[in-house]
Coordinates of C-alpha atoms in Angstrom, one line a residue:
M235 CA 6.7 36.1 -15.6
A236 CA 7.4 35.2 -12.0
G237 CA 10.8 36.1 -10.7
P238 CA 12.9 34.4 -8.0
T239 CA 11.2 36.3 -5.2
D240 CA 7.7 35.2 -6.5
T241 CA 8.9 31.6 -6.7
L242 CA 10.3 31.7 -3.2
S243 CA 7.1 33.2 -1.9
E244 CA 5.1 30.4 -3.6
L245 CA 7.3 27.8 -2.0
E246 CA 6.9 29.4 1.4
Q247 CA 3.1 29.5 1.0
A248 CA 3.1 25.8 0.1
R249 CA 5.1 25.0 3.2
E250 CA 2.8 27.0 5.4
T251 CA -0.2 25.3 3.9
R252 CA 1.3 21.9 4.6
A253 CA 2.2 23.0 8.1
R254 CA -1.4 24.1 9.0
A255 CA -3.6 21.5 10.6
S256 CA -7.3 21.3 10.9
P257 CA -9.9 19.0 12.4
H258 CA -11.6 16.7 9.7
L259 CA -14.6 14.5 9.6
Y260 CA -14.4 11.4 7.4
L261 CA -17.5 9.7 6.1
E262 CA -16.0 6.2 6.0
V263 CA -18.6 3.7 4.9
E264 CA -22.2 3.6 4.0
C265 CA -23.0 0.0 4.8
E266 CA -25.9 -0.1 2.4
R267 CA -23.7 1.4 -0.4
P268 CA -20.1 0.4 0.4
R269 CA -19.1 1.0 -3.3
A270 CA -20.0 4.7 -2.9
G271 CA -16.7 5.2 -1.1
P272 CA -15.7 7.7 1.5
A273 CA -15.9 11.5 1.8
C274 CA -13.9 14.0 3.8
Y275 CA -15.1 17.4 5.3
R276 CA -12.6 19.9 6.7
L277 CA -13.9 21.5 9.8
G278 CA -11.5 24.4 10.2
D279 CA -13.9 27.2 9.3
L280 CA -17.0 25.5 10.6
S281 CA -18.9 25.8 13.8
R282 CA -21.5 23.0 13.2
V283 CA -22.1 19.9 11.0
R284 CA -25.6 18.5 10.8
L285 CA -26.0 14.9 9.7
G286 CA -29.3 13.6 8.4
R287 CA -31.0 11.3 6.0
G288 CA -31.5 12.5 2.4
D289 CA -32.2 11.2 -1.1
T290 CA -28.6 11.6 -2.1
R291 CA -25.2 12.2 -0.5
E292 CA -24.8 15.9 -0.4
A293 CA -22.7 18.5 1.5
T294 CA -24.1 22.0 1.5
L295 CA -23.4 25.3 3.3
P296 CA -26.9 26.7 4.1
E297 CA -25.3 29.5 6.2
P298 CA -21.8 30.6 7.2
G299 CA -20.1 28.2 9.5
V300 CA -22.7 25.4 9.1
L301 CA -22.3 22.3 6.9
D302 CA -25.3 20.0 6.2
V303 CA -24.4 16.5 5.2
T304 CA -27.2 14.2 3.9
I305 CA -26.8 10.5 3.4
P306 CA -29.2 8.1 1.7
D307 CA -29.3 5.8 4.7
A308 CA -32.8 4.4 5.6
W309 CA -31.6 3.7 9.1
M310 CA -30.9 7.4 9.8
S311 CA -33.4 10.0 10.9
G312 CA -34.0 13.2 9.0
R313 CA -32.1 15.1 11.8
H314 CA -29.9 12.4 13.2
A315 CA -26.8 14.0 14.8
E316 CA -24.9 17.3 15.1
L317 CA -21.2 18.1 15.6
H318 CA -20.5 21.5 17.1
R319 CA -17.4 23.4 18.0
G320 CA -17.1 24.5 21.7
P321 CA -14.5 26.1 23.9
D322 CA -12.9 22.6 24.6
G323 CA -13.1 21.4 21.0
W324 CA -15.6 19.4 19.0
A325 CA -18.5 17.4 20.4
V326 CA -21.4 15.4 19.1
T327 CA -25.0 15.5 20.2
D328 CA -28.1 13.4 19.2
P329 CA -31.3 15.4 19.1
G330 CA -33.4 12.3 19.5
S331 CA -32.8 10.1 16.5
K332 CA -34.8 6.9 16.2
N333 CA -31.8 4.5 16.1
G334 CA -29.4 6.6 18.2
T335 CA -25.8 7.7 17.7
L336 CA -22.9 5.5 18.7
R337 CA -19.4 6.8 19.6
N338 CA -16.8 4.0 19.5
G339 CA -19.6 1.4 19.8
E340 CA -21.5 3.1 22.7
R341 CA -24.7 5.0 22.4
V342 CA -24.4 8.7 23.4
A343 CA -26.7 11.6 23.7
S344 CA -23.8 14.1 23.9
A345 CA -20.1 13.5 24.0
T346 CA -16.8 15.3 23.5
L347 CA -14.8 14.0 20.5
T348 CA -11.2 13.1 20.6
D349 CA -8.9 12.2 17.7
G350 CA -9.8 8.9 16.1
D351 CA -13.3 8.6 17.6
R352 CA -15.6 6.6 15.3
L353 CA -19.3 7.5 15.0
Q354 CA -22.1 5.3 13.8
V355 CA -25.3 7.0 12.6
G356 CA -27.8 4.5 11.2
H357 CA -25.7 2.1 9.0
T358 CA -23.1 4.8 8.3
F359 CA -19.7 5.1 9.9
L360 CA -17.8 8.4 10.3
R361 CA -14.4 9.2 12.0
F362 CA -13.3 12.4 13.6
R363 CA -9.6 13.5 13.2
A364 CA -8.5 16.3 15.5
A365 CA -5.6 17.7 13.4
L366 CA -4.6 16.7 9.8
P367 CA -2.9 18.8 7.2
A368 CA -5.3 21.3 5.7
T369 CA -4.5 20.5 2.1
G370 CA -6.9 19.9 -0.8
P371 CA -10.6 21.0 -1.0
A372 CA -12.7 21.6 2.0
V373 CA -15.1 18.9 0.8
L374 CA -13.7 15.9 -1.0
D375 CA -15.9 13.0 -2.1
A376 CA -14.5 9.8 -3.5
R377 CA -16.4 10.4 -6.8
D378 CA -14.4 13.6 -7.3
L379 CA -11.1 11.7 -7.4
A380 CA -9.4 11.0 -10.7
P381 CA -10.5 7.5 -11.8
S382 CA -7.1 6.5 -13.1
P383 CA -4.7 5.2 -12.2
P384 CA -6.5 3.4 -9.3
A385 CA -3.3 2.9 -7.3
L386 CA -2.8 6.6 -6.8
R387 CA -6.4 7.5 -5.7
T388 CA -6.2 8.5 -2.0
M389 CA -8.0 10.3 0.8
S390 CA -5.0 10.0 3.1
P391 CA -2.6 12.8 3.9
A392 CA 0.1 10.2 4.5
F393 CA -0.2 8.9 0.9
S394 CA -1.2 12.0 -1.0
G395 CA 2.4 13.3 -1.2
V396 CA 3.6 9.9 -2.5
A397 CA 0.8 9.9 -5.1
A398 CA 1.6 13.4 -6.2
A399 CA 5.3 12.6 -6.5
A400 CA 4.5 9.5 -8.6
R401 CA 2.4 11.5 -10.9
A402 CA 5.1 14.2 -11.2
V403 CA 7.9 11.8 -12.0
A404 CA 6.0 9.6 -14.4
R405 CA 6.9 11.4 -17.6
A406 CA 10.6 12.0 -16.6
R407 CA 13.4 9.6 -17.5
A408 CA 14.6 9.4 -13.9
S409 CA 14.8 6.0 -12.2
V410 CA 12.4 5.5 -9.4
L411 CA 13.1 3.5 -6.2
I412 CA 10.1 2.4 -4.2
F413 CA 10.4 1.4 -0.5
G414 CA 7.7 -0.1 1.6
E415 CA 6.5 -3.1 3.6
S416 CA 5.3 -6.2 1.9
G417 CA 1.8 -5.8 0.6
T418 CA 1.8 -2.0 0.4
G419 CA 1.3 -2.0 -3.4
K420 CA 4.8 -1.3 -4.7
E421 CA 4.1 -3.0 -8.0
L422 CA 0.7 -1.2 -8.4
V423 CA 2.4 2.2 -7.9
A424 CA 5.1 1.1 -10.5
Q425 CA 2.3 0.2 -12.9
A426 CA 0.7 3.6 -12.3
I427 CA 3.9 5.4 -13.1
H428 CA 4.2 3.4 -16.3
E429 CA 0.6 4.1 -17.2
L430 CA 1.2 7.9 -16.8
S431 CA 4.6 7.9 -18.5
G432 CA 3.4 7.8 -22.1
R433 CA 5.8 5.0 -22.9
R434 CA 4.9 2.0 -25.0
P435 CA 2.5 -0.5 -23.4
M436 CA 5.1 -3.1 -22.3
F437 CA 5.4 -3.2 -18.5
V438 CA 7.7 -6.0 -17.4
A439 CA 7.7 -7.0 -13.7
V440 CA 10.6 -9.1 -12.4
N441 CA 10.8 -10.5 -8.9
C442 CA 14.6 -10.6 -8.4
G443 CA 14.2 -12.8 -5.3
A444 CA 12.4 -15.6 -7.2
I445 CA 15.0 -16.2 -9.9
P446 CA 17.6 -18.9 -9.1
A447 CA 21.0 -17.2 -8.6
E448 CA 22.6 -19.1 -11.5
L449 CA 19.9 -18.0 -13.9
V450 CA 19.6 -14.3 -13.0
E451 CA 21.8 -12.9 -15.7
S452 CA 20.2 -15.2 -18.4
E453 CA 16.7 -14.2 -17.3
L454 CA 17.5 -10.5 -17.2
F455 CA 19.8 -10.0 -20.1
G456 CA 18.8 -13.0 -22.3
H457 CA 21.1 -15.6 -23.9
R458 CA 22.2 -17.0 -27.2
K459 CA 21.3 -20.6 -28.2
G460 CA 24.0 -22.9 -26.9
A461 CA 25.4 -20.4 -24.4
F462 CA 25.0 -23.0 -21.6
S463 CA 23.5 -26.4 -21.1
G464 CA 19.7 -26.1 -21.6
A465 CA 19.9 -23.0 -23.8
T466 CA 18.1 -24.6 -26.7
A467 CA 17.0 -21.3 -28.3
D468 CA 17.8 -17.6 -28.2
R469 CA 16.0 -15.7 -25.4
L470 CA 15.4 -12.0 -25.2
G471 CA 15.5 -11.6 -21.5
F472 CA 13.4 -9.2 -19.4
V473 CA 15.5 -6.1 -20.2
R474 CA 15.0 -6.4 -24.0
Q475 CA 11.3 -7.4 -23.4
S476 CA 10.8 -4.0 -21.7
D477 CA 12.6 -2.0 -24.5
G478 CA 10.7 1.2 -24.9
G479 CA 8.5 0.4 -21.9
T480 CA 9.2 0.1 -18.2
L481 CA 11.2 -2.6 -16.4
F482 CA 10.0 -3.1 -12.8
L483 CA 12.6 -4.8 -10.6
D484 CA 10.9 -6.0 -7.4
E485 CA 13.0 -6.9 -4.4
I486 CA 16.1 -5.4 -6.1
G487 CA 18.0 -6.0 -2.8
D488 CA 18.0 -9.8 -3.6
L489 CA 19.9 -9.3 -6.9
P490 CA 23.3 -11.1 -6.7
L491 CA 26.5 -9.0 -6.9
P492 CA 27.5 -10.3 -10.4
A493 CA 24.1 -9.4 -11.8
Q494 CA 24.3 -6.0 -10.1
A495 CA 27.5 -5.3 -12.0
A496 CA 25.9 -6.3 -15.3
L497 CA 22.7 -4.3 -14.6
L498 CA 24.8 -1.2 -13.8
R499 CA 26.6 -1.5 -17.1
T500 CA 23.3 -1.8 -18.9
L501 CA 22.0 1.3 -17.2
Q502 CA 25.1 3.3 -17.9
E503 CA 25.4 2.4 -21.6
S504 CA 21.8 1.8 -22.5
Q505 CA 23.0 -1.5 -24.0
V506 CA 22.6 -5.2 -23.0
T507 CA 24.8 -8.1 -23.9
P508 CA 23.1 -11.4 -23.8
V509 CA 24.8 -14.4 -22.2
G510 CA 26.9 -16.1 -24.8
S511 CA 27.2 -13.1 -27.1
D512 CA 29.9 -10.5 -27.5
R513 CA 27.6 -8.0 -29.4
P514 CA 25.7 -5.5 -27.3
V515 CA 22.1 -4.6 -28.2
A516 CA 20.8 -1.0 -27.6
V517 CA 17.8 -0.6 -25.4
D518 CA 15.5 2.3 -24.5
L519 CA 15.1 1.5 -20.8
R520 CA 13.1 3.1 -17.9
V521 CA 13.7 1.3 -14.6
V522 CA 11.5 1.4 -11.6
S523 CA 12.7 -0.8 -8.7
A524 CA 11.4 -1.7 -5.3
T525 CA 12.5 -3.3 -2.0
H526 CA 11.5 -3.7 1.6
R527 CA 15.2 -4.0 2.6
Q528 CA 17.6 -1.3 3.8
L529 CA 19.8 -0.8 0.8
G530 CA 22.0 1.8 2.6
R531 CA 23.0 -0.8 5.2
M532 CA 23.5 -3.4 2.5
V533 CA 25.9 -1.0 0.7
R534 CA 27.9 -0.6 4.0
E535 CA 27.9 -4.4 4.4
G536 CA 29.2 -4.8 0.8
T537 CA 26.2 -6.8 -0.4
F538 CA 24.8 -4.1 -2.6
R539 CA 26.8 -1.9 -5.0
H540 CA 26.8 1.8 -4.1
D541 CA 27.2 2.9 -7.7
L542 CA 24.1 0.8 -8.7
L543 CA 22.1 2.3 -5.8
A544 CA 23.1 5.8 -7.0
R545 CA 21.8 4.9 -10.5
L546 CA 18.5 3.4 -9.2
D547 CA 17.8 6.0 -6.6
G548 CA 16.8 8.9 -8.9
V549 CA 13.5 9.5 -7.1
R550 CA 12.6 7.8 -3.9
L551 CA 9.1 6.9 -2.9
Q552 CA 8.4 5.6 0.6
L553 CA 5.0 3.9 0.7
P554 CA 3.2 4.1 4.0
S555 CA 1.8 1.0 5.6
L556 CA -2.0 0.6 5.5
R557 CA -2.1 1.3 9.3
D558 CA -0.6 4.7 8.6
R559 CA -3.1 5.6 5.8
R560 CA -6.3 4.3 7.5
E561 CA -8.3 7.0 5.7
D562 CA -7.8 4.9 2.6
V563 CA -9.3 1.6 4.0
P564 CA -12.9 2.6 2.9
L565 CA -11.6 3.7 -0.5
L566 CA -9.8 0.4 -1.0
I567 CA -12.9 -1.5 0.2
A568 CA -15.0 0.2 -2.5
A569 CA -12.4 -0.5 -5.2
L570 CA -11.9 -4.1 -4.2
L571 CA -15.6 -4.9 -4.1
D572 CA -15.9 -3.4 -7.7
R573 CA -13.1 -5.7 -8.9
L574 CA -13.8 -8.8 -6.9
A575 CA -17.6 -8.8 -7.1
P576 CA -18.6 -7.0 -10.4
D577 CA -21.7 -9.3 -10.7
R578 CA -23.0 -8.3 -7.2
P579 CA -23.7 -4.5 -7.6
D580 CA -26.2 -4.5 -4.7
L581 CA -23.8 -6.1 -2.2
T582 CA -23.9 -4.5 1.3
L583 CA -21.9 -4.7 4.5
A584 CA -23.4 -5.7 7.8
P585 CA -22.5 -2.9 10.3
E586 CA -20.6 -5.4 12.5
A587 CA -18.5 -6.4 9.5
A588 CA -17.9 -2.8 8.6
Q589 CA -16.8 -2.0 12.1
A590 CA -14.4 -4.9 12.1
L591 CA -12.8 -3.9 8.8
L592 CA -12.4 -0.3 9.9
A593 CA -10.9 -1.2 13.3
Y594 CA -8.4 -3.8 12.2
H595 CA -4.8 -2.7 11.6
F596 CA -4.0 -5.0 8.7
P597 CA -0.4 -5.8 9.5
L598 CA 0.0 -7.4 6.0
N599 CA -1.3 -4.2 4.4
V600 CA -3.5 -3.9 1.3
R601 CA -2.8 -7.5 0.3
E602 CA -4.4 -8.7 3.6
L603 CA -7.5 -6.5 3.1
E604 CA -7.9 -7.9 -0.4
H605 CA -7.6 -11.5 0.8
A606 CA -10.1 -10.8 3.7
L607 CA -12.7 -9.5 1.2
E608 CA -12.0 -12.2 -1.3
G609 CA -12.6 -14.9 1.4
A610 CA -15.7 -13.2 2.7
L611 CA -17.2 -13.0 -0.8
A612 CA -16.4 -16.7 -1.3
L613 CA -18.0 -17.7 2.0
G614 CA -21.0 -15.4 2.0
C615 CA -23.9 -16.1 -0.5
G616 CA -26.3 -13.5 0.9
P617 CA -26.8 -9.9 0.0
A618 CA -24.4 -8.7 2.7
I619 CA -20.9 -9.5 3.9
T620 CA -21.4 -10.4 7.5
H621 CA -19.2 -10.5 10.6
A622 CA -19.0 -14.3 10.3
D623 CA -17.7 -14.1 6.7
L624 CA -14.5 -12.3 7.7
P625 CA -11.2 -13.9 8.7
R626 CA -11.0 -14.6 12.4
A627 CA -8.0 -12.3 12.8
V628 CA -10.0 -9.4 11.4
V629 CA -12.9 -10.0 13.8
G630 CA -10.5 -10.4 16.8
V631 CA -10.7 -14.1 17.3
D632 CA -7.4 -15.8 18.0
D633 CA -7.8 -19.6 18.0
D634 CA -4.3 -20.5 16.8
P635 CA -3.4 -23.7 18.5
G636 CA 0.3 -22.8 18.3
P637 CA 3.1 -24.5 16.4
A638 CA 3.1 -28.2 16.1
P639 CA 5.8 -30.1 18.0
R640 CA 9.0 -30.3 16.0
S641 CA 10.7 -33.6 15.2
E642 CA 14.3 -34.3 15.9
A643 CA 15.1 -33.8 12.2
D644 CA 13.3 -30.4 12.3
E645 CA 15.3 -29.4 15.3
R646 CA 18.6 -30.4 13.6
Q647 CA 17.6 -28.4 10.5
R648 CA 16.6 -25.4 12.5
A649 CA 19.9 -25.5 14.4
E650 CA 21.8 -25.7 11.0
I651 CA 19.9 -22.7 9.7
I652 CA 20.7 -20.7 12.8
V653 CA 24.4 -21.4 12.5
L654 CA 24.4 -20.4 8.8
L655 CA 22.4 -17.2 9.6
G656 CA 25.0 -16.3 12.1
Q657 CA 27.9 -17.0 9.7
H658 CA 26.3 -15.0 6.9
Q659 CA 24.9 -12.2 9.1
G660 CA 21.3 -12.9 8.1
N661 CA 22.0 -12.9 4.3
L662 CA 19.3 -15.4 3.1
A663 CA 20.8 -15.6 -0.4
A664 CA 24.1 -16.7 1.1
V665 CA 22.4 -19.2 3.4
A666 CA 20.5 -20.6 0.4
R667 CA 23.8 -21.1 -1.5
A668 CA 25.4 -22.8 1.5
M669 CA 22.5 -25.3 1.8
G670 CA 22.2 -25.8 -2.0
K671 CA 18.6 -24.6 -1.9
H672 CA 16.5 -21.9 -3.5
R673 CA 16.0 -18.8 -1.4
T674 CA 12.2 -19.3 -1.5
Q675 CA 12.7 -22.6 0.4
I676 CA 14.8 -20.9 3.0
L677 CA 12.0 -18.3 3.5
R678 CA 9.6 -21.2 4.0
W679 CA 11.8 -22.7 6.7
M680 CA 12.4 -19.3 8.3
E681 CA 8.6 -19.0 8.8
R682 CA 8.2 -22.6 9.8
Y683 CA 10.9 -22.4 12.5
D684 CA 9.9 -18.9 13.6
L685 CA 13.3 -17.3 12.7
D686 CA 14.0 -13.6 12.0
A687 CA 16.9 -12.9 9.7
N688 CA 17.1 -9.3 11.0
K689 CA 18.3 -10.6 14.4
F690 CA 21.4 -12.0 12.8
R691 CA 22.3 -8.8 10.9
S692 CA 24.8 -6.4 12.3
S693 CA 23.5 -3.0 13.2

């Protein structure tokens, strides 16, 4: 049995492993087989990598320090390109391939590689990374990743820690709080945690920001018939619907203070009292919540209960943006094509389209990538997704004519919203109550009038 010293040694070794960095080569996309997904080759102990055409995608070590990678790309030559380590780092050479080797879009015979350089050999794209954590196997192919849950499959060092933590916490009873920008897949990660938890099938997702403030408690905790005008029948509510399963509270920062107090009581006592009833009902509850807001600042401002945050913040997961896990873009492309076009198994990517998808930063994250592919599939009827099928933002075309001129009524409404934002320090829920509107309408106006609530919040 390992003693304390052994345990400490193991922890130190793990930290040292995470601290070590190594150059890596990512095979991003085979345009003729985009569903094949990516592969990653760690270059730390290698001196050469030889790239060439083969019948299958294989990575072999024919001799110490040499890695041979074959790719079933008809546009590649048998000996297409070679990466080699020199005194100044890694470089790429082309021994005379038929279609040439491109580095960042320019044909080269020999060139030094710097971090982030993208290579095109035939209709295949690869990316050189100068220093990434040397974790995981030396050769990792997408086909070697666990197939389920899909949301936790990753080739990215930035996301691998999050995925490992989600897997580790899944079977615990601890509450999980997920932070991340809009579109980063918070609900998908919550579903993955539920799938791995072993709890009963019911996964109940609730968008706290989409429920009218006056109905939040009724929607969450249920109500008895006749509890209020319009309550024509008993209603279980989301909490009791998730009994034995997982309750996912998205945008938890938008929950009104009275509902926060009721939720805290439910979490503390494992009981829920429906609106209009004085008899609590026991519930077996696992809560996963998510937000893009700064809950710590909201606690200081008095708009979020510190005791509720303590209950929800058992394990914290911070999802990186897609621009910070770019190694996963090819993996997501493969998964999305499988889901969006199951009836088109032979679909390919034109090299120009692949280049655009790999180079774009996707400010709206995974959701924007999904919409880009969904639109391209709807527009393109041929065997390949082409450059012309992609959204204009992805291919670098900005033809936005700018906002339309505002009417006098629009200007008056914009001025009113600005005043209310100042009075309520950017609290959109408070602005919505002051205007007698739903928060969703306020969000629409904020976008229409180019307003940012963060500018009205105290630091």
